[in-house]
Amino acid sequence: MAKRTEQKGTIMERDFFTDVMDVVRQVPRGRVTSYGAIAKYLGAPRSSRLVGWSMNRAHDVKPNVPAHRVVNRNGLLTGKHHFATASRMEELLNEEGVKVKKDQVLDYTKKFWDPAVELDM
DNA sequence: TCCATGACGAGAT
DNA sequence: GATCTCGCCATGG
């Protein structure tokens, strides 16, 4: 796990990007999380956009990053257009048992996986 | 250097 | 409950 800081402002002491990748890789199969949840876990609850920014550069990262398990706070597959094909994200989720309807994760609240709760705190 | 943009989110209207 | 507005911070023109 990446080193974190409670202090807002010193959060970038370590690659925010790497932190995001680390958290996303820990999302279990069949579960999803949100950009905001990750941002919050990393100590930057207001910087969810940075999470999205990081995800944009996650396609090349060596250890596979299950980016399809990250959706926005509404359980909407807002990042599907950044995958190889627009249907790739939905396919991957379905394979893991996460049903998707119209870019919307069904039972989102049940499938939701909050790192801040599931990991430590 | 200033401005617009973005896989977002929360609060206000 | 649908929309709008603003905050966040890195990037690119």
mmCIF file of C-alpha atoms (C1' of nucleotides) in Angstrom:
data_model
loop_
_atom_site.group_PDB
_atom_site.id
_atom_site.type_symbol
_atom_site.label_atom_id
_atom_site.label_comp_id
_atom_site.label_asym_id
_atom_site.label_seq_id
_atom_site.Cartn_x
_atom_site.Cartn_y
_atom_site.Cartn_z
ATOM 1 C CA MET A 1 0.000 0.000 0.000
ATOM 2 C CA ALA A 2 1.166 3.493 -0.688
ATOM 3 C CA LYS A 3 2.156 5.796 2.085
ATOM 4 C CA ARG A 4 -0.476 8.358 2.904
ATOM 5 C CA THR A 5 -0.599 11.596 4.774
ATOM 6 C CA GLU A 6 -3.456 13.067 6.752
ATOM 7 C CA GLN A 7 -2.197 16.541 5.930
ATOM 8 C CA LYS A 8 -3.943 17.926 2.909
ATOM 9 C CA GLY A 9 -1.251 19.503 0.827
ATOM 10 C CA THR A 10 1.491 17.056 1.540
ATOM 11 C CA ILE A 11 -0.562 14.373 -0.126
ATOM 12 C CA MET A 12 1.503 14.674 -3.266
ATOM 13 C CA GLU A 13 4.653 13.687 -1.439
ATOM 14 C CA ARG A 14 4.085 10.360 -3.098
ATOM 15 C CA ASP A 15 2.615 9.783 -6.527
ATOM 16 C CA PHE A 16 -1.082 10.351 -6.251
ATOM 17 C CA PHE A 17 -1.255 8.332 -9.408
ATOM 18 C CA THR A 18 0.456 5.318 -7.864
ATOM 19 C CA ASP A 19 -1.777 5.491 -4.835
ATOM 20 C CA VAL A 20 -4.835 5.421 -7.012
ATOM 21 C CA MET A 21 -3.542 2.413 -8.917
ATOM 22 C CA ASP A 22 -2.856 0.602 -5.663
ATOM 23 C CA VAL A 23 -6.338 1.120 -4.335
ATOM 24 C CA VAL A 24 -8.056 0.184 -7.574
ATOM 25 C CA ARG A 25 -6.119 -3.068 -7.751
ATOM 26 C CA GLN A 26 -7.534 -3.997 -4.370
ATOM 27 C CA VAL A 27 -11.121 -3.706 -5.425
ATOM 28 C CA PRO A 28 -12.443 -7.286 -5.281
ATOM 29 C CA ARG A 29 -14.088 -8.988 -8.248
ATOM 30 C CA GLY A 30 -17.759 -8.320 -8.534
ATOM 31 C CA ARG A 31 -17.468 -5.076 -6.599
ATOM 32 C CA VAL A 32 -17.127 -1.463 -7.675
ATOM 33 C CA THR A 33 -15.983 1.749 -6.069
ATOM 34 C CA SER A 34 -16.101 5.418 -6.967
ATOM 35 C CA TYR A 35 -13.558 8.086 -7.770
ATOM 36 C CA GLY A 36 -14.656 10.036 -4.763
ATOM 37 C CA ALA A 37 -14.257 7.070 -2.430
ATOM 38 C CA ILE A 38 -10.702 6.596 -3.610
ATOM 39 C CA ALA A 39 -9.938 10.279 -3.300
ATOM 40 C CA LYS A 40 -11.337 10.270 0.206
ATOM 41 C CA TYR A 41 -9.284 7.251 1.165
ATOM 42 C CA LEU A 42 -6.152 8.982 -0.092
ATOM 43 C CA GLY A 43 -6.910 11.971 2.077
ATOM 44 C CA ALA A 44 -8.090 14.285 -0.693
ATOM 45 C CA PRO A 45 -11.898 14.046 -0.593
ATOM 46 C CA ARG A 46 -12.218 17.142 -2.742
ATOM 47 C CA SER A 47 -9.802 15.948 -5.393
ATOM 48 C CA SER A 48 -11.812 13.265 -7.082
ATOM 49 C CA ARG A 49 -10.894 14.825 -10.412
ATOM 50 C CA LEU A 50 -7.304 13.917 -9.755
ATOM 51 C CA VAL A 51 -8.417 10.325 -9.507
ATOM 52 C CA GLY A 52 -10.029 10.591 -12.895
ATOM 53 C CA TRP A 53 -6.940 12.280 -14.207
ATOM 54 C CA SER A 54 -4.866 9.393 -12.926
ATOM 55 C CA MET A 55 -7.117 6.798 -14.457
ATOM 56 C CA ASN A 56 -6.502 8.351 -17.832
ATOM 57 C CA ARG A 57 -2.937 7.191 -17.583
ATOM 58 C CA ALA A 58 -3.804 3.786 -16.184
ATOM 59 C CA HIS A 59 -4.059 2.011 -19.519
ATOM 60 C CA ASP A 60 -0.302 1.556 -19.826
ATOM 61 C CA VAL A 61 0.436 0.595 -16.250
ATOM 62 C CA LYS A 62 2.104 -2.791 -15.883
ATOM 63 C CA PRO A 63 0.173 -4.533 -13.102
ATOM 64 C CA ASN A 64 -3.277 -4.570 -14.624
ATOM 65 C CA VAL A 65 -5.556 -1.953 -13.205
ATOM 66 C CA PRO A 66 -9.212 -3.024 -13.125
ATOM 67 C CA ALA A 67 -10.404 0.433 -14.110
ATOM 68 C CA HIS A 68 -13.783 -1.006 -15.011
ATOM 69 C CA ARG A 69 -14.482 -1.395 -11.294
ATOM 70 C CA VAL A 70 -14.344 2.344 -10.837
ATOM 71 C CA VAL A 71 -17.470 4.319 -11.637
ATOM 72 C CA ASN A 72 -18.750 7.698 -10.575
ATOM 73 C CA ARG A 73 -20.805 8.286 -7.460
ATOM 74 C CA ASN A 74 -24.035 7.375 -9.235
ATOM 75 C CA GLY A 75 -22.730 4.009 -10.347
ATOM 76 C CA LEU A 76 -22.583 5.334 -13.880
ATOM 77 C CA LEU A 77 -19.937 4.000 -16.258
ATOM 78 C CA THR A 78 -18.681 7.452 -17.164
ATOM 79 C CA GLY A 79 -15.277 6.183 -18.209
ATOM 80 C CA LYS A 80 -16.399 3.581 -20.719
ATOM 81 C CA HIS A 81 -15.248 5.733 -23.636
ATOM 82 C CA HIS A 82 -11.698 5.433 -22.462
ATOM 83 C CA PHE A 83 -11.604 1.692 -22.933
ATOM 84 C CA ALA A 84 -10.684 -0.155 -26.113
ATOM 85 C CA THR A 85 -14.334 -0.230 -27.080
ATOM 86 C CA ALA A 86 -17.331 1.457 -25.512
ATOM 87 C CA SER A 87 -18.776 -1.907 -24.477
ATOM 88 C CA ARG A 88 -15.574 -3.312 -22.983
ATOM 89 C CA MET A 89 -16.204 -1.905 -19.511
ATOM 90 C CA GLU A 90 -19.711 -3.272 -19.319
ATOM 91 C CA GLU A 91 -18.554 -6.660 -20.579
ATOM 92 C CA LEU A 92 -15.859 -6.967 -17.951
ATOM 93 C CA LEU A 93 -18.293 -6.062 -15.199
ATOM 94 C CA ASN A 94 -20.837 -8.579 -16.401
ATOM 95 C CA GLU A 95 -18.189 -11.268 -16.388
ATOM 96 C CA GLU A 96 -17.638 -10.511 -12.729
ATOM 97 C CA GLY A 97 -21.272 -10.672 -11.880
ATOM 98 C CA VAL A 98 -21.982 -6.964 -11.914
ATOM 99 C CA LYS A 99 -25.037 -6.271 -13.997
ATOM 100 C CA VAL A 100 -25.089 -3.082 -15.983
ATOM 101 C CA LYS A 101 -28.114 -1.445 -17.534
ATOM 102 C CA LYS A 102 -27.751 1.634 -19.683
ATOM 103 C CA ASP A 103 -24.269 2.406 -18.335
ATOM 104 C CA GLN A 104 -25.709 2.135 -14.854
ATOM 105 C CA VAL A 105 -24.503 -0.455 -12.324
ATOM 106 C CA LEU A 106 -27.482 -2.277 -10.862
ATOM 107 C CA ASP A 107 -27.578 -2.628 -7.081
ATOM 108 C CA TYR A 108 -24.791 -0.093 -6.947
ATOM 109 C CA THR A 109 -25.159 0.431 -3.213
ATOM 110 C CA LYS A 110 -24.742 -3.313 -2.648
ATOM 111 C CA LYS A 111 -21.828 -3.700 -5.034
ATOM 112 C CA PHE A 112 -20.157 -0.567 -3.737
ATOM 113 C CA TRP A 113 -16.786 -1.179 -2.111
ATOM 114 C CA ASP A 114 -15.426 1.645 0.003
ATOM 115 C CA PRO A 115 -11.646 1.404 0.566
ATOM 116 C CA ALA A 116 -11.864 3.706 3.566
ATOM 117 C CA VAL A 117 -14.170 1.170 5.229
ATOM 118 C CA GLU A 118 -13.055 -2.152 3.747
ATOM 119 C CA LEU A 119 -9.314 -1.603 4.134
ATOM 120 C CA ASP A 120 -8.244 0.010 7.378
ATOM 121 C CA MET A 121 -10.395 2.558 9.157
ATOM 122 C "C1'" DT B 1 1.261 33.377 -17.571
ATOM 123 C "C1'" DC B 2 -3.689 32.888 -18.230
ATOM 124 C "C1'" DC B 3 -7.481 30.024 -19.655
ATOM 125 C "C1'" DA B 4 -10.036 25.914 -20.651
ATOM 126 C "C1'" DT B 5 -10.721 21.167 -19.815
ATOM 127 C "C1'" DG B 6 -11.461 16.688 -17.378
ATOM 128 C "C1'" DA B 7 -12.894 8.783 -16.007
ATOM 129 C "C1'" DC B 8 -15.761 13.832 -10.110
ATOM 130 C "C1'" DG B 9 -18.455 15.355 -5.968
ATOM 131 C "C1'" DA B 10 -21.157 17.993 -2.793
ATOM 132 C "C1'" DG B 11 -24.115 21.619 -1.713
ATOM 133 C "C1'" DA B 12 -27.372 25.078 -3.262
ATOM 134 C "C1'" DT B 13 -31.361 26.407 -6.085
ATOM 135 C "C1'" DG C 1 -35.348 15.385 -7.962
ATOM 136 C "C1'" DA C 2 -33.197 17.717 -12.031
ATOM 137 C "C1'" DT C 3 -29.794 21.501 -12.742
ATOM 138 C "C1'" DC C 4 -26.442 24.695 -11.768
ATOM 139 C "C1'" DT C 5 -22.199 26.264 -9.543
ATOM 140 C "C1'" DC C 6 -18.020 25.930 -7.467
ATOM 141 C "C1'" DG C 7 -13.892 23.515 -5.575
ATOM 142 C "C1'" DC C 8 -9.868 20.479 -6.701
ATOM 143 C "C1'" DC C 9 -5.328 20.182 -9.130
ATOM 144 C "C1'" DA C 10 -2.606 18.623 -13.121
ATOM 145 C "C1'" DT C 11 -2.075 19.401 -18.182
ATOM 146 C "C1'" DG C 12 -1.881 21.508 -22.622
ATOM 147 C "C1'" DG C 13 -2.454 25.360 -25.850
#
